[in-house]
mmCIF file of C-alpha atoms and ligand atoms in Angstrom:
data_model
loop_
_atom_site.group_PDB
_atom_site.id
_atom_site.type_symbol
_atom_site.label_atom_id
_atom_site.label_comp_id
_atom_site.label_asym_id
_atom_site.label_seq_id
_atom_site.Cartn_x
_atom_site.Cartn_y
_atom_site.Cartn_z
ATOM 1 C CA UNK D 1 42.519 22.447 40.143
ATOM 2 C CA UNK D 2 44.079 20.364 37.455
ATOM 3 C CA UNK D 3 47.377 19.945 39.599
ATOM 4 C CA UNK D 4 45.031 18.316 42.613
ATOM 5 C CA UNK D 5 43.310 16.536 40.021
ATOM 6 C CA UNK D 6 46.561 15.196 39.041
ATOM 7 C CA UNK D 7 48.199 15.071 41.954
ATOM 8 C CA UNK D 8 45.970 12.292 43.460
ATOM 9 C CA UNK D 9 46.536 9.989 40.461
ATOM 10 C CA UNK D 10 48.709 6.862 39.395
ATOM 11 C CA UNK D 11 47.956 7.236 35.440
ATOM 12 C CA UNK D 12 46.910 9.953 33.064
ATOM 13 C CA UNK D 13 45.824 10.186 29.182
ATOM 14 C CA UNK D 14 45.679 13.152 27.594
ATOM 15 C CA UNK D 15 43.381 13.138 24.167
ATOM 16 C CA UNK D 16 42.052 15.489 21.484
ATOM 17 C CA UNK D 17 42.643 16.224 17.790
ATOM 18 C CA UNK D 18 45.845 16.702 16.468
ATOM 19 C CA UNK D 19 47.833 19.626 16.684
ATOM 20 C CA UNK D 20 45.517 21.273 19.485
ATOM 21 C CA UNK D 21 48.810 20.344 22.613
ATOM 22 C CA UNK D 22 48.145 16.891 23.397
ATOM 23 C CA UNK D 23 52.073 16.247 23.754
ATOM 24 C CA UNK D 24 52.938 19.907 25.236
ATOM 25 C CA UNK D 25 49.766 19.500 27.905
ATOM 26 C CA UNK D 26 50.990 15.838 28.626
ATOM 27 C CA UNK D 27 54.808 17.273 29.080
ATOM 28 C CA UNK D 28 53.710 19.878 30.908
ATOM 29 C CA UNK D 29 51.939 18.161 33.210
ATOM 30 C CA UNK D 30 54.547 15.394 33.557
ATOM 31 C CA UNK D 31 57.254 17.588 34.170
ATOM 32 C CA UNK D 32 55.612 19.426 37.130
ATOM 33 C CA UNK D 33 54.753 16.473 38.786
ATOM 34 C CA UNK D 34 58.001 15.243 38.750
ATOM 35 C CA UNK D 35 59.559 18.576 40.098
ATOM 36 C CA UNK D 36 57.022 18.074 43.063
ATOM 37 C CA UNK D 37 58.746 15.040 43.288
ATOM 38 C CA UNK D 38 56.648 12.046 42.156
ATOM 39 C CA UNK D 39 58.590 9.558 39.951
ATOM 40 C CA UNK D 40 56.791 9.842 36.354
ATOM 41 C CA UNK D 41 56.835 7.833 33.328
ATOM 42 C CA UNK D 42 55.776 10.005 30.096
ATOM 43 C CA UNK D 43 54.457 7.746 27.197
ATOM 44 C CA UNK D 44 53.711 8.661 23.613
ATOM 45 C CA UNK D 45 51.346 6.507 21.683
ATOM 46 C CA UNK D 46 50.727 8.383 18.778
ATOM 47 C CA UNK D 47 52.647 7.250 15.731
ATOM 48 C CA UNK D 48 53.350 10.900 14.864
ATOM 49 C CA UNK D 49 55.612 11.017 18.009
ATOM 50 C CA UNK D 50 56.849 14.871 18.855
ATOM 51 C CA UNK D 51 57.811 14.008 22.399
ATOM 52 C CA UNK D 52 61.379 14.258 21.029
ATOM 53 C CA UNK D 53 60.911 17.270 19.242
ATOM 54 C CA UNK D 54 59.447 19.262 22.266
ATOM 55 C CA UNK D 55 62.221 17.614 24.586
ATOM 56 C CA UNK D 56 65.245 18.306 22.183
ATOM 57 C CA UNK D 57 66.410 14.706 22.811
ATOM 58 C CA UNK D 58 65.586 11.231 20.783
ATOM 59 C CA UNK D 59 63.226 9.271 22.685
ATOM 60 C CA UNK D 60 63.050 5.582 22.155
ATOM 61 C CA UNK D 61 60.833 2.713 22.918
ATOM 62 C CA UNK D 62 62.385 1.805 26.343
ATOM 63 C CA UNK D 63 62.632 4.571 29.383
ATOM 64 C CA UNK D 64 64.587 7.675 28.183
ATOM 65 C CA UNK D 65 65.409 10.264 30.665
ATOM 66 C CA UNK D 66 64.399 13.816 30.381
ATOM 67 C CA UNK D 67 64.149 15.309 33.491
ATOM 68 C CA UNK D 68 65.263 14.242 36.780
ATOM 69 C CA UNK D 69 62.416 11.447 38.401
ATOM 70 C CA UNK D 70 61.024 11.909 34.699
ATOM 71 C CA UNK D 71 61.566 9.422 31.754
ATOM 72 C CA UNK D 72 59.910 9.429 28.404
ATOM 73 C CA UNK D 73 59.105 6.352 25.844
ATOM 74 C CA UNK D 74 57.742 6.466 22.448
ATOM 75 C CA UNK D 75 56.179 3.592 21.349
ATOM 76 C CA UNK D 76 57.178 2.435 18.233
ATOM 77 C CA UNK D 77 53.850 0.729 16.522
ATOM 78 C CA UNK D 78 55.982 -1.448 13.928
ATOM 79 C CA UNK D 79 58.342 -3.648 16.670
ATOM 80 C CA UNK D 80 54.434 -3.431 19.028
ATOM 81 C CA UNK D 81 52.932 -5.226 15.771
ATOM 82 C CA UNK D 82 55.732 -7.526 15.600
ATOM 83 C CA UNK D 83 55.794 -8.204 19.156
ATOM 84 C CA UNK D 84 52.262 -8.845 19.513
ATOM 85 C CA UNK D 85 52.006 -10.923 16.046
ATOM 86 C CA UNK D 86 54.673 -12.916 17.609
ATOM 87 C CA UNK D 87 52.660 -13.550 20.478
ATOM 88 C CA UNK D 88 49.160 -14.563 18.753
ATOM 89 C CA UNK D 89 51.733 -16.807 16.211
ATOM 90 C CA UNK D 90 52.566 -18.817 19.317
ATOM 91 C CA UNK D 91 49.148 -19.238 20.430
ATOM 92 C CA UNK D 92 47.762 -20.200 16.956
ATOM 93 C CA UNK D 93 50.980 -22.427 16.722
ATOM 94 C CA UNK D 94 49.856 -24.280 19.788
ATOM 95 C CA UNK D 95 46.312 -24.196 18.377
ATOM 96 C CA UNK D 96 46.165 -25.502 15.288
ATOM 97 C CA UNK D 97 47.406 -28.705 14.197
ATOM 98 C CA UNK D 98 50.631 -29.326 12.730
ATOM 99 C CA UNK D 99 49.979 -29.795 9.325
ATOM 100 C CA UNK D 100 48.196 -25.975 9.453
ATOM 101 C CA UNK D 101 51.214 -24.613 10.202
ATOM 102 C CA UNK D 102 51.632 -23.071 6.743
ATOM 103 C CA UNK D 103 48.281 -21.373 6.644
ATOM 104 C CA UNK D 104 48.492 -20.241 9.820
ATOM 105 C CA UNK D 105 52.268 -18.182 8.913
ATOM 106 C CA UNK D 106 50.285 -16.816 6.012
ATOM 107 C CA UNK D 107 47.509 -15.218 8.057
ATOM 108 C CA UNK D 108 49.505 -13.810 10.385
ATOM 109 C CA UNK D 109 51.968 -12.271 7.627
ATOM 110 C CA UNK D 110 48.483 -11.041 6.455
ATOM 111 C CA UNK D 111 47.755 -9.430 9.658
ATOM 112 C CA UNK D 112 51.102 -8.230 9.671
ATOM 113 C CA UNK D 113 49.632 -5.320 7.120
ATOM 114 C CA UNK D 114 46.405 -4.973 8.870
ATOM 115 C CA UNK D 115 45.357 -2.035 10.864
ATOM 116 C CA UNK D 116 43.810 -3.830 13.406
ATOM 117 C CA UNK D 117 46.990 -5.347 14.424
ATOM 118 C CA UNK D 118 48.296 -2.618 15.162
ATOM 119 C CA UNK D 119 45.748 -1.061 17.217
ATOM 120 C CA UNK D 120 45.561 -4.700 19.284
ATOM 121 C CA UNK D 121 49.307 -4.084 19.221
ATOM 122 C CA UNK D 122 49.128 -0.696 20.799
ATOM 123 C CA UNK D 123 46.838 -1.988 23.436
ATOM 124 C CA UNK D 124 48.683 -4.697 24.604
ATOM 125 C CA UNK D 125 51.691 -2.183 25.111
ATOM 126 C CA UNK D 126 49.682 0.372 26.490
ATOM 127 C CA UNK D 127 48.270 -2.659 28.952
ATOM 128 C CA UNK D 128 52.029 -3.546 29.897
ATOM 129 C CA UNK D 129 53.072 -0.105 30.089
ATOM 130 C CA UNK D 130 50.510 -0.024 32.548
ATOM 131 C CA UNK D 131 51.090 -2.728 34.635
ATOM 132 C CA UNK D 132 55.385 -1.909 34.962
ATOM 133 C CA UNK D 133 54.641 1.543 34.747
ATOM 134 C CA UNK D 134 52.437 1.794 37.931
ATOM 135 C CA UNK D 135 55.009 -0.903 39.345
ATOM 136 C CA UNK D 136 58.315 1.844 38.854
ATOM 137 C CA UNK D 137 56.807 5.350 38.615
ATOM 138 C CA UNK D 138 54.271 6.870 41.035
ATOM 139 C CA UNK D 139 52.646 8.590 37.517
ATOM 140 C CA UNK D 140 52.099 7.003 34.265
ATOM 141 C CA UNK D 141 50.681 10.092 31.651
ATOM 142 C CA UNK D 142 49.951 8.772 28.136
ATOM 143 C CA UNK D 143 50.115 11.035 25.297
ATOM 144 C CA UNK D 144 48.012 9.859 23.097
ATOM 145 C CA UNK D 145 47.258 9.420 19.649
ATOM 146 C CA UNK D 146 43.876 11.788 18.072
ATOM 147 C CA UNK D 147 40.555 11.555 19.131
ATOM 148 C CA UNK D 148 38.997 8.877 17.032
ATOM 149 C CA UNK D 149 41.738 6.134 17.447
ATOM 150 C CA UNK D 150 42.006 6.982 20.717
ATOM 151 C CA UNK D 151 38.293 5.814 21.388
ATOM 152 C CA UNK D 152 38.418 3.170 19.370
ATOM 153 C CA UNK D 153 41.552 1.658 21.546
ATOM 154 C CA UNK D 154 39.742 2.391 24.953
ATOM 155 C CA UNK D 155 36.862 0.152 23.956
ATOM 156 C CA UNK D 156 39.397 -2.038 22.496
ATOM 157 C CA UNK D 157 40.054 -4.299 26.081
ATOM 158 C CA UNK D 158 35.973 -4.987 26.106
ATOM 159 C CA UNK D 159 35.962 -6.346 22.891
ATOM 160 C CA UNK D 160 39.158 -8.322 22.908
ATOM 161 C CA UNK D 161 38.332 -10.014 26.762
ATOM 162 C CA UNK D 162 34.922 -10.908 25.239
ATOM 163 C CA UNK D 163 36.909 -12.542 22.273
ATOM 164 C CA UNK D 164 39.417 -14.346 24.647
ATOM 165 C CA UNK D 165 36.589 -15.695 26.551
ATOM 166 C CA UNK D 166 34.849 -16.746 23.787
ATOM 167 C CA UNK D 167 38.222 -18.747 22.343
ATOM 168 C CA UNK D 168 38.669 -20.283 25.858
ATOM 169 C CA UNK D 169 34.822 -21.196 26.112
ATOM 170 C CA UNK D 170 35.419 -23.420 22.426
ATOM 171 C CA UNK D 171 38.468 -25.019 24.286
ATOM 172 C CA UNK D 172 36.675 -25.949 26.875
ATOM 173 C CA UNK D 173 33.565 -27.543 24.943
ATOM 174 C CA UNK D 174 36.467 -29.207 22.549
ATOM 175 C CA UNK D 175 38.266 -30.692 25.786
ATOM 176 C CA UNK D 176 34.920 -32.184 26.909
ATOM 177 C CA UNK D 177 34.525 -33.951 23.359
ATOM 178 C CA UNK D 178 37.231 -35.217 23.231
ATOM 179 C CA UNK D 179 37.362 -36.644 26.697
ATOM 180 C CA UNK D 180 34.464 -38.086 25.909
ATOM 181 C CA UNK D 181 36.070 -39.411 23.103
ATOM 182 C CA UNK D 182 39.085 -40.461 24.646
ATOM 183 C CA UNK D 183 36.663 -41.884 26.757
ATOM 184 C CA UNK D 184 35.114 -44.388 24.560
ATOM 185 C CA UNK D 185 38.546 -45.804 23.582
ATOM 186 C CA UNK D 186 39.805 -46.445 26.836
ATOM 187 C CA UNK D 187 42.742 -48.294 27.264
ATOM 188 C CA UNK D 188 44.494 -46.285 24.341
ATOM 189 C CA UNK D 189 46.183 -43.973 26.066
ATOM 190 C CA UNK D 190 49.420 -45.347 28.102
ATOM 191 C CA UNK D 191 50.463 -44.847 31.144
ATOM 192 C CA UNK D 192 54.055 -43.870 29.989
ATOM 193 C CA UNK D 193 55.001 -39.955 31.307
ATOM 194 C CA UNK D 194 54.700 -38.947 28.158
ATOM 195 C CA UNK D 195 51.538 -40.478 26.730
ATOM 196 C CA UNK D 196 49.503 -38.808 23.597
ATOM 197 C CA UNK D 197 47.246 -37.775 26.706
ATOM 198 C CA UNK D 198 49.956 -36.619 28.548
ATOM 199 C CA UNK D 199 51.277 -34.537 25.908
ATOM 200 C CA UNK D 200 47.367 -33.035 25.362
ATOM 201 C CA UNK D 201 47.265 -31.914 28.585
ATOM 202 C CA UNK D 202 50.650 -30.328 28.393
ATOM 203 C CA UNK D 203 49.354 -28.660 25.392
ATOM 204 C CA UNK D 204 45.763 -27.150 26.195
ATOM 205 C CA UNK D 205 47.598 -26.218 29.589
ATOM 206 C CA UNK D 206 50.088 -24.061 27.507
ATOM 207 C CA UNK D 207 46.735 -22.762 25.537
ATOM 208 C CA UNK D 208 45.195 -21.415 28.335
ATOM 209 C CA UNK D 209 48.074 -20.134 30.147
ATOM 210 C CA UNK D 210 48.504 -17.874 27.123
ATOM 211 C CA UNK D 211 44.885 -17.082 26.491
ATOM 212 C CA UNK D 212 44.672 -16.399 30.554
ATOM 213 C CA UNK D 213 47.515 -14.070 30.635
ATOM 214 C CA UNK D 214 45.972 -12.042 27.750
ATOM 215 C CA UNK D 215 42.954 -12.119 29.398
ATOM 216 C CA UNK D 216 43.734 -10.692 32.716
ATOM 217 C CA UNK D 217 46.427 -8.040 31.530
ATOM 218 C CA UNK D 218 43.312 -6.738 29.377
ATOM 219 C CA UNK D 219 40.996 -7.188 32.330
ATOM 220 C CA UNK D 220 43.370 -5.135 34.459
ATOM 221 C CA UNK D 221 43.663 -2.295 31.765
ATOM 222 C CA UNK D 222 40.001 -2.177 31.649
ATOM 223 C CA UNK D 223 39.321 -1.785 35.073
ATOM 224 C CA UNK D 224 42.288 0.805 35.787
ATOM 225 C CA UNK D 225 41.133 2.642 32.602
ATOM 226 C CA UNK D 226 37.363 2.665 34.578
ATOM 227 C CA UNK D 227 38.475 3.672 37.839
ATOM 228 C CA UNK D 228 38.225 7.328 38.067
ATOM 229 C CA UNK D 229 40.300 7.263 41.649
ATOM 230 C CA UNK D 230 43.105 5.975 39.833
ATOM 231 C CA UNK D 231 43.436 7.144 36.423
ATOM 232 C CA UNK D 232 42.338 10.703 34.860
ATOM 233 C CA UNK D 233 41.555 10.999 30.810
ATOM 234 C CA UNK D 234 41.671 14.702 29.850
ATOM 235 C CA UNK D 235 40.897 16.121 26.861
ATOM 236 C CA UNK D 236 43.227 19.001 24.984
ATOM 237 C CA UNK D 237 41.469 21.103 22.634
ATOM 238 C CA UNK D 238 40.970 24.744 21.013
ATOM 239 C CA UNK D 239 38.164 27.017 21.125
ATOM 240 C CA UNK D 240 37.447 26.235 17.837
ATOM 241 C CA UNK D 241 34.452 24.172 16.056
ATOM 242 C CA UNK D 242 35.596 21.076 14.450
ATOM 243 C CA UNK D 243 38.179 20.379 17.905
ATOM 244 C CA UNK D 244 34.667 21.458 20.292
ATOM 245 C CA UNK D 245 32.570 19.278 18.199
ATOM 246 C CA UNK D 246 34.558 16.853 17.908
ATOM 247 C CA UNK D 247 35.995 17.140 22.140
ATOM 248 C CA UNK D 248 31.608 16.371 22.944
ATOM 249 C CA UNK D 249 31.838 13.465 20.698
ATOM 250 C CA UNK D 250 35.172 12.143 22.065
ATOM 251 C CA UNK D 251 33.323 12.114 25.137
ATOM 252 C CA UNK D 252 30.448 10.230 24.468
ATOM 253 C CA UNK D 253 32.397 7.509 22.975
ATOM 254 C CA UNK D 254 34.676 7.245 25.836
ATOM 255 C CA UNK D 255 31.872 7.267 28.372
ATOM 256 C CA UNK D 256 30.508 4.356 26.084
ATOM 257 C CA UNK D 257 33.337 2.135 27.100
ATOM 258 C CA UNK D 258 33.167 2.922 30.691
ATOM 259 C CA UNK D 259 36.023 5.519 30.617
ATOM 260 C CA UNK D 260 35.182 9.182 32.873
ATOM 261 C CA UNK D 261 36.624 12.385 31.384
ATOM 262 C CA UNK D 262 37.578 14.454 34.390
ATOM 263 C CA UNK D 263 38.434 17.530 32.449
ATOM 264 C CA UNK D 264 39.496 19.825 29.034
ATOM 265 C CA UNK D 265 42.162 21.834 28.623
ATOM 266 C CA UNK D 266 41.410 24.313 26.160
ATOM 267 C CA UNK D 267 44.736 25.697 24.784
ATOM 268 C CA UNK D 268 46.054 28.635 22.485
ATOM 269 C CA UNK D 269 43.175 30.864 23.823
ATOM 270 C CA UNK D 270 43.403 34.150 21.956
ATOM 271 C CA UNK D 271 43.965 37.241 23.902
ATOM 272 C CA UNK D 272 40.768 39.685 23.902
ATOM 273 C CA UNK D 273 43.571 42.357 23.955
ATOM 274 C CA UNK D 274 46.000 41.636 21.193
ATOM 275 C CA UNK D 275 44.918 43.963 18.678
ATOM 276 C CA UNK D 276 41.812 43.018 16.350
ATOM 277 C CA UNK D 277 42.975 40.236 14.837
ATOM 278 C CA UNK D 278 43.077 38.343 18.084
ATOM 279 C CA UNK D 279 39.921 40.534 19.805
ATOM 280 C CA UNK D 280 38.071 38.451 17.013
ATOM 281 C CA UNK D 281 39.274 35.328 17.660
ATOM 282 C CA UNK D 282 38.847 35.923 21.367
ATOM 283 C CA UNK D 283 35.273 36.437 20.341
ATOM 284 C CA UNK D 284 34.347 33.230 18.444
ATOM 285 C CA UNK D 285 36.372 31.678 20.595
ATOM 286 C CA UNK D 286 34.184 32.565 23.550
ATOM 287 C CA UNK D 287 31.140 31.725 21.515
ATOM 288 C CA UNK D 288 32.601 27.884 21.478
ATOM 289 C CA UNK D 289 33.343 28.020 25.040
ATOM 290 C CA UNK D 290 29.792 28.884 25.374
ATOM 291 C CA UNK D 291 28.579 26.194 23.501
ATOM 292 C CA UNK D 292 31.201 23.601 25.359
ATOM 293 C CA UNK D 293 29.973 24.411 28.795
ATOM 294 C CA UNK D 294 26.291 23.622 28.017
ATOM 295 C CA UNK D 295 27.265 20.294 26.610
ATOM 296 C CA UNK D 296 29.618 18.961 29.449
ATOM 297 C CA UNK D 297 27.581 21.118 32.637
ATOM 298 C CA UNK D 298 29.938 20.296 35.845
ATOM 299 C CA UNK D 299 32.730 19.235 34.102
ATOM 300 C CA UNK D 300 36.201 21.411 34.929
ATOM 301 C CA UNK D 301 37.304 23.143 32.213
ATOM 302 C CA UNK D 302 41.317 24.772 32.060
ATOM 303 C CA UNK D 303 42.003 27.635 29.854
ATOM 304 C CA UNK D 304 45.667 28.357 28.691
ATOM 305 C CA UNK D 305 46.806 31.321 26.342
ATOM 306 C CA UNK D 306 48.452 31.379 22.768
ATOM 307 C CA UNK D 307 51.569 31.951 23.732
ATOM 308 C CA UNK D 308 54.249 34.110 21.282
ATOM 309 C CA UNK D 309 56.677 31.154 21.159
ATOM 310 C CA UNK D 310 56.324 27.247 20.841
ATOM 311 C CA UNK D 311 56.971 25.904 24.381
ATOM 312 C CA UNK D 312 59.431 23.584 23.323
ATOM 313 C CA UNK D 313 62.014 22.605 25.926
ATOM 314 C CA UNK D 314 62.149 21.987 30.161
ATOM 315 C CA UNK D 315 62.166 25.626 30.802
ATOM 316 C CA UNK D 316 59.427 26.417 28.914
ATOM 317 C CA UNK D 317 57.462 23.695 29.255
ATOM 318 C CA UNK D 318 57.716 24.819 33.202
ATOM 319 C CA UNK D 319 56.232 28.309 32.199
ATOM 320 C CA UNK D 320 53.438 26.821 30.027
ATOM 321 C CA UNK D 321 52.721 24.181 32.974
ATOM 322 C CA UNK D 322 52.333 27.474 35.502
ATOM 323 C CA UNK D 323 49.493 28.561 32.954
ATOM 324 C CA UNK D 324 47.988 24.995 33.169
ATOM 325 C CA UNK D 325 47.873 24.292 36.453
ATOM 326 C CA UNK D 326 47.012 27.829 38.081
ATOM 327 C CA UNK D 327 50.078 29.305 39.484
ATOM 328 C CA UNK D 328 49.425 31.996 37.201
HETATM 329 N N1 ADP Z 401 49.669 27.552 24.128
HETATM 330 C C1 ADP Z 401 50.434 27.467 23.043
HETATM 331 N N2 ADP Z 401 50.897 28.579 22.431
HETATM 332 C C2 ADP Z 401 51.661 28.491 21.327
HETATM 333 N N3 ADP Z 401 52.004 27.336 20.733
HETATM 334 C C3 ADP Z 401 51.563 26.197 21.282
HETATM 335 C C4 ADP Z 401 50.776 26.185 22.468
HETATM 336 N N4 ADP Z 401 50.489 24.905 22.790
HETATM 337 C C5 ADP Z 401 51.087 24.141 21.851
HETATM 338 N N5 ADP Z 401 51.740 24.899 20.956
HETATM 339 C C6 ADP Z 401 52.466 24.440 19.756
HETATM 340 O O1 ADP Z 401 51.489 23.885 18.880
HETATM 341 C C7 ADP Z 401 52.015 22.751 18.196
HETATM 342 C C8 ADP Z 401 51.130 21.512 18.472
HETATM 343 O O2 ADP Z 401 51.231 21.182 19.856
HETATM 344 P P1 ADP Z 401 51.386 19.642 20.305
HETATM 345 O O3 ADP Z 401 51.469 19.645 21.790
HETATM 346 O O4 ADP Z 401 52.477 18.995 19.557
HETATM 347 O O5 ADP Z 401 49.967 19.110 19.830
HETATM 348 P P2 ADP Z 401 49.438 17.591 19.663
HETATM 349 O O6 ADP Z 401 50.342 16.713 20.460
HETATM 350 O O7 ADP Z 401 48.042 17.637 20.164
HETATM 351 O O8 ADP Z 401 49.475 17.301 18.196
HETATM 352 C C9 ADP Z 401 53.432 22.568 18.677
HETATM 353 O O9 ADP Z 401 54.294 23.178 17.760
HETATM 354 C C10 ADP Z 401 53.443 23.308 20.019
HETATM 355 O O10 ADP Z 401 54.720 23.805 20.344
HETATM 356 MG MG1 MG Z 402 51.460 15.067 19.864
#
């Protein structure tokens, strides 16, 4: 169920609380779809990356192999902020006049240390990583960082294309001004190549050349993120309350920004027949699978066992993914 599910898509996210097999579930997955021989790009965006851990090899921020037609980044959120800071600096550079230039380095070494920056950060990775990785791989599966930052990012591109538009919309009133401006003056500006006009045009056409190219890469993020034929968000969680409770809120928040879940993985199921210990957990375990399938009806739902041993490493991985996707 899960592998068709997968099969028939160009970009996966895999969310849930911490600790519940959001990076094992992603690998998993990522690993059998390259052995069926689609080319896959496997991308950690949580800043507490274990993708190396679990692959026994250090994974950087560019394309790492580690498996053949697989490769593996982990995004590292300090040189995203700094990329990304970078990137507004120019724009506010262009912006604001010349003798701002000082205040405007000071806010953005004030952003530097802000939390938001590095969620806008994030996104505009995740939004490249998107566009090139749908360009080179057939798969793109995003590991990704717990529940409630995760659902903050997704509705993330709304809020920042609304912003853009908004910055582009005060450009546009400010052109018209001072056209009209200009206007009223005429026979200022020269007719030199590189008038005071001239140069103004130059300028707002850098502006919104920058402001555009934001825009749309957000734009196209939000509308692959919506299209369920494309991309696939599943959640990982345990048959537990807080990672249940938490899994139907997760949910609701992502189906407030537009984004379908098309199905759970619930992980580390205890056995019912592993001596009493585990025949107890088995039991409130199945009283929170209850509760889960009256809160999300239709929606498919994977079990996979605790398993004795971590599955840390290709081979293992490869038994873990038979669990996942059905072959056993
Ligand atoms: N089904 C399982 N049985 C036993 N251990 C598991 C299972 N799934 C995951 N683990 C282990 O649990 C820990 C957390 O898994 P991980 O995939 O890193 O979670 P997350 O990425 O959600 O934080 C890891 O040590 C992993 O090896
Ligand atoms: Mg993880």
């Amino acid at each position: 169920m899960l592998r068709e599910l997968v099969s028939a898509r160009r970009v996966l996210f895999l969310g849930g609380k911490g600790g519940v097999g959001k990076t094992t579930t992603a690998s998993a997955i990522a690993l059998d779809q390259s052995r069926a021989g689609r080319r896959v790009l496997l991308v950690s965006t949580d800043p507490a990356h274990n993708l190396g851990h679990l692959w026994g090899t250090a994974v950087g921020p560019t394309p790492t192999p580690l498996a053949e037609r697989l490769d593996g980044i982990e995004i590292d959120p300090d040189a995203a902020a700094a990329a990304h800071l970078e990137a507004v600096g120019q724009t506010l550079h262009e912006l604001m006049p010349e003798h701002l230039r000082g205040e405007v380095d000071r806010y953005l070494r004030l952003s530097a240390a802000s939390p938001g920056a590095h969620e806008a950060a994030m996104l505009e990775r995740i939004a490249e990583l998107v566009d090139t990785g749908m360009r080179d791989y057939d798969l793109v599966v995003f590991d990704t960082a717990p529940s409630g930052h995760t659902a903050r990012l997704m509705s993330l591109p709304e809020a920042m294309g609304q912003w853009t538009e908004a910055l582009l919309d005060n450009r546009r009133r400010s052109d018209r001004f001072g056209e009209a401006l200009r206007g009223l003056g005429a026979g200022v500006v020269g007719a030199d190549d590189d008038s005071p006009r001239d140069q103004r045009e130059r300028r707002d056409q850098r502006i919104r050349h920058i402001l555009f190219e934001r825009r749309d890469k957000l734009e196209r993020l939000r509308t692959t993120l919506a299209d369920g034929g494309t991309t696939a968000f599943v959640i990982a969680l345990a048959a537990e309350r807080l990672p249940v409770l938490e899994t139907i809120e997760l949910r609701g928040q992502l189906a407030d920004s537009g984004v379908g879940v098309a199905a759970l993985v619930v992980n580390k199921r205890s056995p019912a027949d592993g001596g009493e210990l585990l025949a107890a957990r088995h039991e409130m375990e199945e009283g929170w699978m209850r509760r889960l399938r009256d809160e999300v009806g239709a929606l498919p739902i994977v079990e996979t066992p605790l398993l004795a041993a971590e599955p840390v490493g290709a081979e293992a991985l490869a038994g873990f993914a038979a669990h996942l996707l059905g072959d056993r």
